[in-house]
mmCIF file of N, CA and C in Angstrom:
data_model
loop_
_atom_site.group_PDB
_atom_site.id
_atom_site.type_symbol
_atom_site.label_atom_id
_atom_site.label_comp_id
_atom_site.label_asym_id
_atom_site.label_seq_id
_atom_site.Cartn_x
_atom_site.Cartn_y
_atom_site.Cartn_z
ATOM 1 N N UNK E 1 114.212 118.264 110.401
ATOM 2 C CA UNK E 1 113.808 117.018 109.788
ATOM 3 C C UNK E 1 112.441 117.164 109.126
ATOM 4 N N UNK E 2 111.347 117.787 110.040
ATOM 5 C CA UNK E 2 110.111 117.748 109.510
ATOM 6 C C UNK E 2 110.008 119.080 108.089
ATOM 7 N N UNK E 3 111.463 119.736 107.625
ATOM 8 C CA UNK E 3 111.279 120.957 106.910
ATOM 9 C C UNK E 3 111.589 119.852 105.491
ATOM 10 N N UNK E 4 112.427 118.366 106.035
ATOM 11 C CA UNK E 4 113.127 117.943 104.445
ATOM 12 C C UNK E 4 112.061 117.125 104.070
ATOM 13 N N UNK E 5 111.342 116.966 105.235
ATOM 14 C CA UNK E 5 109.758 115.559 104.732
ATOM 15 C C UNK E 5 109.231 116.500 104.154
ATOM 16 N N UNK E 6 109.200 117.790 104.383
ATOM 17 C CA UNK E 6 108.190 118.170 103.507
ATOM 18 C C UNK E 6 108.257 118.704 101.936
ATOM 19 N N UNK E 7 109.542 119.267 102.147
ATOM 20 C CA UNK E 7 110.488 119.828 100.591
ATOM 21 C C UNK E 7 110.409 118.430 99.967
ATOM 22 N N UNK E 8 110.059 117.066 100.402
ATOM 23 C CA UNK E 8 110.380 115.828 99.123
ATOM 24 C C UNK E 8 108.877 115.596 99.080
ATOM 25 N N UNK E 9 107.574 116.272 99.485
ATOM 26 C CA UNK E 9 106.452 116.128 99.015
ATOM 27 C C UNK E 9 105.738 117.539 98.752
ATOM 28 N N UNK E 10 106.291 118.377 98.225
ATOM 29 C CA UNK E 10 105.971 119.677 98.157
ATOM 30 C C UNK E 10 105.556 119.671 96.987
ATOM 31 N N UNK E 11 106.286 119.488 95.814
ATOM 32 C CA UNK E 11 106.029 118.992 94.395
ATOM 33 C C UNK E 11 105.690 118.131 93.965
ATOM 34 N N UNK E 12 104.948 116.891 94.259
ATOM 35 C CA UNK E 12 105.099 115.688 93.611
ATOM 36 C C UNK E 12 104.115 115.514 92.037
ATOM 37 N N UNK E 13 105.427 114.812 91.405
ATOM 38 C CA UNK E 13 105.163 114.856 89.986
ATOM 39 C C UNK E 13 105.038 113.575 89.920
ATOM 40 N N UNK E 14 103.612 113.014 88.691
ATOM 41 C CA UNK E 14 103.837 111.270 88.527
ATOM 42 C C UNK E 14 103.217 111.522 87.102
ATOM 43 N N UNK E 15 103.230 110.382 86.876
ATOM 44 C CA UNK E 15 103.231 109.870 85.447
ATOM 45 C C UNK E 15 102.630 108.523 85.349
ATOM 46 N N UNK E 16 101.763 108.175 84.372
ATOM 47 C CA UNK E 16 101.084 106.591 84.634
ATOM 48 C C UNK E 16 102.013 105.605 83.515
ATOM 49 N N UNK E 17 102.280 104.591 84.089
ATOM 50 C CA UNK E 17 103.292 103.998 82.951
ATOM 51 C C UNK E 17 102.845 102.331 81.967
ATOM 52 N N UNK E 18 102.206 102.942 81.160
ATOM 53 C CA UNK E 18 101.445 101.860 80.462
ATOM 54 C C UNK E 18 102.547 101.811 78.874
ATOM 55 N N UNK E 19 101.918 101.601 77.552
ATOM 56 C CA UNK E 19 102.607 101.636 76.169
ATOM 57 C C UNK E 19 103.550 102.601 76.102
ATOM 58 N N UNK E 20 102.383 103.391 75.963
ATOM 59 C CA UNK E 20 102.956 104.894 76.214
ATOM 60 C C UNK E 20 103.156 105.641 77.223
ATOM 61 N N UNK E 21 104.089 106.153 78.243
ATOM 62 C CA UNK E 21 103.645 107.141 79.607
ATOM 63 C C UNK E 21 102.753 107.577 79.243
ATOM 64 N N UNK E 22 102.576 108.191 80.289
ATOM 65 C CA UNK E 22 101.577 109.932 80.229
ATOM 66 C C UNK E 22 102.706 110.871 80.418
ATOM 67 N N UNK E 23 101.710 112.324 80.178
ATOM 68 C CA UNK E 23 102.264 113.222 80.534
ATOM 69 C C UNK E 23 102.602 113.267 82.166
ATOM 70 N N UNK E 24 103.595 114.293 82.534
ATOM 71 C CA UNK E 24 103.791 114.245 83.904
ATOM 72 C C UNK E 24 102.740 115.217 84.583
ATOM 73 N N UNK E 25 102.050 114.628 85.651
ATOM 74 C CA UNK E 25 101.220 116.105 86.380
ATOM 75 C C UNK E 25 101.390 115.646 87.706
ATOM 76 N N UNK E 26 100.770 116.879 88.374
ATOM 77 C CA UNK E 26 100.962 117.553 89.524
ATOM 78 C C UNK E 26 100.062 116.313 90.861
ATOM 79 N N UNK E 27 100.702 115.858 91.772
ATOM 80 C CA UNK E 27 99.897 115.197 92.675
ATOM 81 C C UNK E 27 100.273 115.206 93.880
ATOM 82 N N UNK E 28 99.517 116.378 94.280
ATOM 83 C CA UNK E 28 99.647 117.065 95.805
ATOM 84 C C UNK E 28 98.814 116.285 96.830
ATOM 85 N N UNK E 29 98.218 115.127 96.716
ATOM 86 C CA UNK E 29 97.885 114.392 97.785
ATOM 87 C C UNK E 29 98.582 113.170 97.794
ATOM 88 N N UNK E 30 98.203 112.299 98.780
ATOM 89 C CA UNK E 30 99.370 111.338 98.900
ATOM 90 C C UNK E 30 101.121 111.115 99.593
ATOM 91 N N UNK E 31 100.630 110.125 98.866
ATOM 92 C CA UNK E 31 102.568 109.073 99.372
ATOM 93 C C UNK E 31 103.040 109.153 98.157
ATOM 94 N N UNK E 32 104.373 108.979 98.106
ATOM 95 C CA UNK E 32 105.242 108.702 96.886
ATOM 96 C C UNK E 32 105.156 107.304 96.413
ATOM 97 N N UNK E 33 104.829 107.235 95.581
ATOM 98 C CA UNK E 33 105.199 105.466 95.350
ATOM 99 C C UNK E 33 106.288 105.341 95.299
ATOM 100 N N UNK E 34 106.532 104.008 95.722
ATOM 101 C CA UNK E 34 108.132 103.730 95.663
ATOM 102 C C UNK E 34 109.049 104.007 96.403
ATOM 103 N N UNK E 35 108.666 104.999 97.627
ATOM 104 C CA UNK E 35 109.756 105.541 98.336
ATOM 105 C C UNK E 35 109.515 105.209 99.796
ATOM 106 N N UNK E 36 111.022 104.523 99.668
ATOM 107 C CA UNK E 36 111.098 104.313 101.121
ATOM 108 C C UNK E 36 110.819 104.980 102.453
ATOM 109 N N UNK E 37 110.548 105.965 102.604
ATOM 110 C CA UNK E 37 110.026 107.402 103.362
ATOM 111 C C UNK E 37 108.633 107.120 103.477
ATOM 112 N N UNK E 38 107.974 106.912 102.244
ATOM 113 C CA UNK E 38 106.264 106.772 102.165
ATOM 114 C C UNK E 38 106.094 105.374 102.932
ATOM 115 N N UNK E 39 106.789 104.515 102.965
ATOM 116 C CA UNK E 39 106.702 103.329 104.240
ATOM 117 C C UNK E 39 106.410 103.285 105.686
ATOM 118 N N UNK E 40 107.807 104.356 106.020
ATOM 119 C CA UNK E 40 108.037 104.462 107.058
ATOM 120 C C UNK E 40 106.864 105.749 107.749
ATOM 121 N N UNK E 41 106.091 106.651 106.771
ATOM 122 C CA UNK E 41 105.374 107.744 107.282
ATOM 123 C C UNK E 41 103.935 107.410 107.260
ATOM 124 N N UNK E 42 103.818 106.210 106.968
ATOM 125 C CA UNK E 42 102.703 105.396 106.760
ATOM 126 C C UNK E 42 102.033 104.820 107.688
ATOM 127 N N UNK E 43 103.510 103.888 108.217
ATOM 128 C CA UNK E 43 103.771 102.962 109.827
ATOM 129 C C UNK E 43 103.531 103.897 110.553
ATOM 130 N N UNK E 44 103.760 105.597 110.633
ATOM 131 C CA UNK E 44 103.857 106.241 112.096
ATOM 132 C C UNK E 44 102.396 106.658 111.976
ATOM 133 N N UNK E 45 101.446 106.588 111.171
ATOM 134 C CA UNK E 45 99.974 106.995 111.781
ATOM 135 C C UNK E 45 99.496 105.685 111.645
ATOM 136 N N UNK E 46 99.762 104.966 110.739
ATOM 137 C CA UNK E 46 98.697 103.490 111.028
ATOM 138 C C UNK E 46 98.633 102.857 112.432
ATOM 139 N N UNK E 47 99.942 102.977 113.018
ATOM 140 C CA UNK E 47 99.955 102.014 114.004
ATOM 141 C C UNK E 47 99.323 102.294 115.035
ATOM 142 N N UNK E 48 98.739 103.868 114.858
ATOM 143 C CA UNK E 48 97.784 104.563 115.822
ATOM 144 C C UNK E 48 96.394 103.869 115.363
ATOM 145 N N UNK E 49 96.311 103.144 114.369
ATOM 146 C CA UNK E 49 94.752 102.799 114.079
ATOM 147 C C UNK E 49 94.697 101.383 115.053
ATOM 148 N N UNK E 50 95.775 100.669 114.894
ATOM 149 C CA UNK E 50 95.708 99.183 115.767
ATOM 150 C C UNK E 50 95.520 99.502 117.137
ATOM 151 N N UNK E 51 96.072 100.758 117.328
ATOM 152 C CA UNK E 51 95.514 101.232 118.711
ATOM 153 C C UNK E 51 94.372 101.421 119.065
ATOM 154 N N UNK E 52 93.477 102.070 118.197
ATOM 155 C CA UNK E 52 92.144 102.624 118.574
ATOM 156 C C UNK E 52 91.282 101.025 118.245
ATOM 157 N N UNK E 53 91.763 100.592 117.220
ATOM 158 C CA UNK E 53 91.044 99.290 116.997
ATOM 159 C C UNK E 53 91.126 97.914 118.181
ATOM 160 N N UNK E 54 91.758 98.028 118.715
ATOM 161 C CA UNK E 54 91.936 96.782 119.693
ATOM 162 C C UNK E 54 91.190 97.721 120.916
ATOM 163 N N UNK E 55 91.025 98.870 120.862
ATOM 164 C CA UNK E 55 90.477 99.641 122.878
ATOM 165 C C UNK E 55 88.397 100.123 122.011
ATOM 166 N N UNK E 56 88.133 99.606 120.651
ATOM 167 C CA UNK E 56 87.202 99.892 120.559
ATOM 168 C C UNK E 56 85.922 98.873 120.720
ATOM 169 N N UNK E 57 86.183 98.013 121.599
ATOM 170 C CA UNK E 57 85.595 96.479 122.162
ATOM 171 C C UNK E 57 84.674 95.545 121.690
ATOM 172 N N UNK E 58 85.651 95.598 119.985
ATOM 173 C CA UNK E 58 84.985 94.502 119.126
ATOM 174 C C UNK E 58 86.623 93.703 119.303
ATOM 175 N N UNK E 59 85.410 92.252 118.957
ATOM 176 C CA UNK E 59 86.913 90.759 119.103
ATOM 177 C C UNK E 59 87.043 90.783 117.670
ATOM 178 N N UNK E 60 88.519 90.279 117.994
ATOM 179 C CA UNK E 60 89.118 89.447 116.655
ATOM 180 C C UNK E 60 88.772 87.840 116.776
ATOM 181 N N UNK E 61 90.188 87.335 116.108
ATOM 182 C CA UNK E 61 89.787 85.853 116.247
ATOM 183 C C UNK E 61 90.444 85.276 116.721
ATOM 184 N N UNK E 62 90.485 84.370 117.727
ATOM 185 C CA UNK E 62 91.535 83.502 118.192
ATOM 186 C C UNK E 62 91.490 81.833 117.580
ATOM 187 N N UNK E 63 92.532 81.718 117.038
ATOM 188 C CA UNK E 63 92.592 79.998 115.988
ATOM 189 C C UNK E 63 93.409 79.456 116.878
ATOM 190 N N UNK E 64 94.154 79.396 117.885
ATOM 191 C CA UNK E 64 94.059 78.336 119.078
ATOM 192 C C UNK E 64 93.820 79.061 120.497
ATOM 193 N N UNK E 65 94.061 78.233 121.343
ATOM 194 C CA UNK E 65 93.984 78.935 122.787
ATOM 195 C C UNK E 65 95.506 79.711 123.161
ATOM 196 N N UNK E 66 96.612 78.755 122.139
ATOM 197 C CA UNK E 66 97.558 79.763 122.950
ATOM 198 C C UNK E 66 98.399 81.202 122.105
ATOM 199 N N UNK E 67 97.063 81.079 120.949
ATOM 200 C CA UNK E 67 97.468 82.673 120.078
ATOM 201 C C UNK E 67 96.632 83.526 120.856
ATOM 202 N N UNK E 68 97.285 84.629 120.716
ATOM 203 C CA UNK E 68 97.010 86.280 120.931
ATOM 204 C C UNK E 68 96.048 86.134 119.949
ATOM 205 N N UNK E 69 94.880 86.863 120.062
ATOM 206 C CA UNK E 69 93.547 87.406 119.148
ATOM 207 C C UNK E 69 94.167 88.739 118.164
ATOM 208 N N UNK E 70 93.659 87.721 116.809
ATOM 209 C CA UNK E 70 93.947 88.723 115.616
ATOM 210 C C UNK E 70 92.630 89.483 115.171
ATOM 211 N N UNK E 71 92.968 91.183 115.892
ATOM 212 C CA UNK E 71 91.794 91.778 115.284
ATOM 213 C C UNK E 71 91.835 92.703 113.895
ATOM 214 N N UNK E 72 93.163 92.867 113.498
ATOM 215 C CA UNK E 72 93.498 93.527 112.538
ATOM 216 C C UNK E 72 95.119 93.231 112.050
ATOM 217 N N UNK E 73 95.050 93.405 110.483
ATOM 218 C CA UNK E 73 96.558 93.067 110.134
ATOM 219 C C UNK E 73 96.507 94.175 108.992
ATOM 220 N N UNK E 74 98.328 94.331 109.157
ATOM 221 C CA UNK E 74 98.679 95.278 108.430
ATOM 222 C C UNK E 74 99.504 95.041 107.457
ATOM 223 N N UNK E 75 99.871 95.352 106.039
ATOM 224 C CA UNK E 75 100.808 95.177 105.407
ATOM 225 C C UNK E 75 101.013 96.697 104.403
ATOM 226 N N UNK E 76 102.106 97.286 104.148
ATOM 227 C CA UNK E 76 102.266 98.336 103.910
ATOM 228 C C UNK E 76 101.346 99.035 103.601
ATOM 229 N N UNK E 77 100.232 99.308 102.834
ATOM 230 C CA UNK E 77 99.024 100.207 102.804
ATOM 231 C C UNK E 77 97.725 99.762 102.740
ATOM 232 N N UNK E 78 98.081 98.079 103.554
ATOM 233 C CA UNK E 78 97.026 97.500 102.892
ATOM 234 C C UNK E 78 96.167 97.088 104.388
ATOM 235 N N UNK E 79 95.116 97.023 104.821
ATOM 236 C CA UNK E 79 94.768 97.015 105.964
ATOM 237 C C UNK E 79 93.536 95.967 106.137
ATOM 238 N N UNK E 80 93.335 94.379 106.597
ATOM 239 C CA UNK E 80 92.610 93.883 107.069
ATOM 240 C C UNK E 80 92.058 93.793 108.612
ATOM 241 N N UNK E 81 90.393 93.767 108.611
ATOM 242 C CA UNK E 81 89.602 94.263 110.031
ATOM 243 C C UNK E 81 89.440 92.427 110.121
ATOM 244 N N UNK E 82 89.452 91.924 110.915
ATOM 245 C CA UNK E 82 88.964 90.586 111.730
ATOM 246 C C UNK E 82 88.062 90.439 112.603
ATOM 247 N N UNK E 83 86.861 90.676 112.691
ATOM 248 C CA UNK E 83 85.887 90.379 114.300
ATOM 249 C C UNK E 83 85.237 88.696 113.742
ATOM 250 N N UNK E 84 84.698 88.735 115.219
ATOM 251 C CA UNK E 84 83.690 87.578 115.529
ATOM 252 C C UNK E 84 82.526 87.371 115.395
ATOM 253 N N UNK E 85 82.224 88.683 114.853
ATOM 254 C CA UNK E 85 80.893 89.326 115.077
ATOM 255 C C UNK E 85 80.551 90.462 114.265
ATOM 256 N N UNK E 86 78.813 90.232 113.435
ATOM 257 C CA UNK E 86 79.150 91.477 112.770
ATOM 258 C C UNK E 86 78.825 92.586 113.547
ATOM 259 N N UNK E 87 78.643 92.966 114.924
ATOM 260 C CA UNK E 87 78.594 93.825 115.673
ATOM 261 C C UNK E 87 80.038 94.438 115.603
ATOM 262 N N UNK E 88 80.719 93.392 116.061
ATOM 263 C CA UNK E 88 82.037 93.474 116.301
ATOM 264 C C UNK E 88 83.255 94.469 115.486
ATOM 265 N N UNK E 89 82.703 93.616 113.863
ATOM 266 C CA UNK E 89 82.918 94.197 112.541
ATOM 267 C C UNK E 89 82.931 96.149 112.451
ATOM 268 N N UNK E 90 81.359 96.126 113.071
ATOM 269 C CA UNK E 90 80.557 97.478 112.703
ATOM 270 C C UNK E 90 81.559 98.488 113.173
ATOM 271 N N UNK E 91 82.112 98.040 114.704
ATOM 272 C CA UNK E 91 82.977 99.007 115.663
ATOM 273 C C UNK E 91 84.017 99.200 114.909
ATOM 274 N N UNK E 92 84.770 98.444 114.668
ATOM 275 C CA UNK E 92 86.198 98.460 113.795
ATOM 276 C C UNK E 92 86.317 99.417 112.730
ATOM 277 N N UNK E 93 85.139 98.751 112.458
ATOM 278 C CA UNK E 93 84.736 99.840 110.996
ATOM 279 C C UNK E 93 84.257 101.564 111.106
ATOM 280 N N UNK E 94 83.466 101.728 112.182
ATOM 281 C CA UNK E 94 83.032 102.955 112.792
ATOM 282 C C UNK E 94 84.334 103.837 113.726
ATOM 283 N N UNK E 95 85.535 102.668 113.848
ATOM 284 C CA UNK E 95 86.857 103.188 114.464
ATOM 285 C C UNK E 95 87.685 103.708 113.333
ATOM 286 N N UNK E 96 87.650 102.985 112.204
ATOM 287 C CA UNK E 96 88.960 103.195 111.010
ATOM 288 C C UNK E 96 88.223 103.960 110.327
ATOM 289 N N UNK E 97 86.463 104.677 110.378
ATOM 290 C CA UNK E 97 86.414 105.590 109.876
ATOM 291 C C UNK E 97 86.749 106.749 110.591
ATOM 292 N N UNK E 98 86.250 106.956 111.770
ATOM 293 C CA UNK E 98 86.552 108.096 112.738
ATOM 294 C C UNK E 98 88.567 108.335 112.242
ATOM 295 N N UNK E 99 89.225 107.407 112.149
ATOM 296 C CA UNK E 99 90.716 107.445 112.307
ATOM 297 C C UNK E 99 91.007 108.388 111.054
ATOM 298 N N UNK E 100 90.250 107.833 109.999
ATOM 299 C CA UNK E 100 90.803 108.183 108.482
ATOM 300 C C UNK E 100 90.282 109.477 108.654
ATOM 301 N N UNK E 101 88.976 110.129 109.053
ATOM 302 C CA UNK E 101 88.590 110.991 108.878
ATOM 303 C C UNK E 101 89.769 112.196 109.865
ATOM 304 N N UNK E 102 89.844 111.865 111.149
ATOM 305 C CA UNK E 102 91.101 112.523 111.765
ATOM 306 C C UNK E 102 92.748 112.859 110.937
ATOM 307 N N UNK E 103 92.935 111.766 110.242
ATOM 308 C CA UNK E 103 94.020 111.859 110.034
ATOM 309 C C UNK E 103 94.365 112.448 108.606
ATOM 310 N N UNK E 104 92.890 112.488 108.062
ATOM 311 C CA UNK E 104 92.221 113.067 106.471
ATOM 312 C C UNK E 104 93.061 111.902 105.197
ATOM 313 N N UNK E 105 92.994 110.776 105.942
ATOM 314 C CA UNK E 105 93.406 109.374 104.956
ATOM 315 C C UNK E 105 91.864 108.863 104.381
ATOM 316 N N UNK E 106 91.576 108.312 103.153
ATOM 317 C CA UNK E 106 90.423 108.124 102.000
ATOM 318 C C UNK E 106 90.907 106.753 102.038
ATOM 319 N N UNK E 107 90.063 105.521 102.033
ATOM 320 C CA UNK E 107 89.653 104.515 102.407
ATOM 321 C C UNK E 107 89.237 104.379 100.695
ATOM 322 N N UNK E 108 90.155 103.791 99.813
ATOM 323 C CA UNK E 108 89.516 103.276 98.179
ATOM 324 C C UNK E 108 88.434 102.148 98.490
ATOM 325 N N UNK E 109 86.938 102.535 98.788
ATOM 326 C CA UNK E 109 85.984 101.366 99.085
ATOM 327 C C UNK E 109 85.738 100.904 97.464
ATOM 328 N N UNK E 110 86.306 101.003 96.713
ATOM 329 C CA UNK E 110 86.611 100.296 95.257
ATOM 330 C C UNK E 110 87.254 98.918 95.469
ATOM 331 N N UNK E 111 88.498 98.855 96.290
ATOM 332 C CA UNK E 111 89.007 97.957 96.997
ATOM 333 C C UNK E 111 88.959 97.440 97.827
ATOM 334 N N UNK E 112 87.611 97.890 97.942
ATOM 335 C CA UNK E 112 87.036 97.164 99.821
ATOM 336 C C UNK E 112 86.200 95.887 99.928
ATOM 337 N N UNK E 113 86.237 94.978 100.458
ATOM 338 C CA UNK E 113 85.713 93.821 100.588
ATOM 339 C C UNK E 113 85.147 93.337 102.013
ATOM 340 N N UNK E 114 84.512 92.672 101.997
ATOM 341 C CA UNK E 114 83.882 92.076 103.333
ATOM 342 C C UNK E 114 83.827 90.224 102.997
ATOM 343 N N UNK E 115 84.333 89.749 103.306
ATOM 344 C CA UNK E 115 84.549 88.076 103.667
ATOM 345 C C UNK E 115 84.092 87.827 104.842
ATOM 346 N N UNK E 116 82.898 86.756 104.587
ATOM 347 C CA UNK E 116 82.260 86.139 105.881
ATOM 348 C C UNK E 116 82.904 84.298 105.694
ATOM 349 N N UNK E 117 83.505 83.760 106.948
ATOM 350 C CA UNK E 117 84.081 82.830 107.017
ATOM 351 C C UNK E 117 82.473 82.010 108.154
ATOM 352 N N UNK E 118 82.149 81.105 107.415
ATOM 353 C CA UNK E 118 80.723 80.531 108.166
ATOM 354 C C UNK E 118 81.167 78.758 108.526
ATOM 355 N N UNK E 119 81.113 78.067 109.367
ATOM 356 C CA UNK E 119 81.471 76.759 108.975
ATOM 357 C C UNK E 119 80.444 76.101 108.162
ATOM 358 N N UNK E 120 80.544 74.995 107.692
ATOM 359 C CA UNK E 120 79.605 74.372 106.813
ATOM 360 C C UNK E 120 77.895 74.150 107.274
ATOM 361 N N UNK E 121 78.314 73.795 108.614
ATOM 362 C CA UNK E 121 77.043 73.647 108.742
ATOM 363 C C UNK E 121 75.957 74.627 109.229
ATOM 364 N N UNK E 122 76.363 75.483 109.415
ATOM 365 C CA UNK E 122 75.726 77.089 109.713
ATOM 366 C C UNK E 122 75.551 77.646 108.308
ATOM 367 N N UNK E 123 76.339 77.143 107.202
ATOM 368 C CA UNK E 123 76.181 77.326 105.966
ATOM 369 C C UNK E 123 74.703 77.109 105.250
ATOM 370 N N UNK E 124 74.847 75.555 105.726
ATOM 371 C CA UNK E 124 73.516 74.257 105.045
ATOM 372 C C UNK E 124 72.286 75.565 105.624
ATOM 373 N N UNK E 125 72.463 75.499 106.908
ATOM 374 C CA UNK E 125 71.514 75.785 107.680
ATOM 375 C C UNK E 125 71.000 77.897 107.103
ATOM 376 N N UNK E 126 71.869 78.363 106.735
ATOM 377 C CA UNK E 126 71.507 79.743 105.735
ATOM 378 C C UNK E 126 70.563 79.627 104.280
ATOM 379 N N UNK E 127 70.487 78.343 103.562
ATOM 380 C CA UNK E 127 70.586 78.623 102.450
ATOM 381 C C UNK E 127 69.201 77.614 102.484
ATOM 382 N N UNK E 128 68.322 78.213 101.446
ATOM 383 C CA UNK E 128 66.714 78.123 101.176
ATOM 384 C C UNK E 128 66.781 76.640 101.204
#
């Protein structure tokens, strides 16, 4: 099994598809776009990150008493961190780098964002 995962990423050829394609070239790092395989091989190391992220003892958030605490969410390659705290934050963040760096996955901080959710009046109380 692990000889045919690798014969369908041994070569990978892409092409950018705007007016005109591009030419086809060579792209030996990565997932396939588009392929159902690149989903599923995705899920089997990420879900090792929700692991290290929930035992690295920053909180998520809990929005009632009788939800489970959301410290991280996943959607196919796309990965949001949740703390309470920017301590909290720092760990998560000092975890999913240690992870990426193990697993030699690159973090596009082009696409990276940080959202602070403040209530209003902690708001008033920030601003000159």
């Amino acid at each position: 099994m692990l000889e045919s995962i690798k014969a369908i990423y041994n070569s990978v050829k892409m092409s950018v598809k705007c007016r005109n394609d591009t030419d086809v070239f060579d792209c030996p790092l990565g997932l396939r776009q588009w392929c159902n395989l690149s989903l599923i091989l995705f899920s089997l190391f990420i879900n090792e990150l929700a692991t290290d992220i929930s035992s690295c003892g920053g909180h998520g958030v809990q929005l009632t008493p009788s939800l489970v605490e959301i410290f991280i969410s996943m959607f196919a390659d796309d990965v949001a961190l949740v703390a309470d705290t920017v301590v909290g934050l720092q760990r998560q963040l000092n975890t999913l780098n240690t992870f990426c760096k193990k697993i030699k996955l690159k973090v596009n901080t082009s696409k990276t964002k940080v959202l602070v959710f403040v209530s209003p009046e902690k708001c008033s109380a920030l601003e000159p």
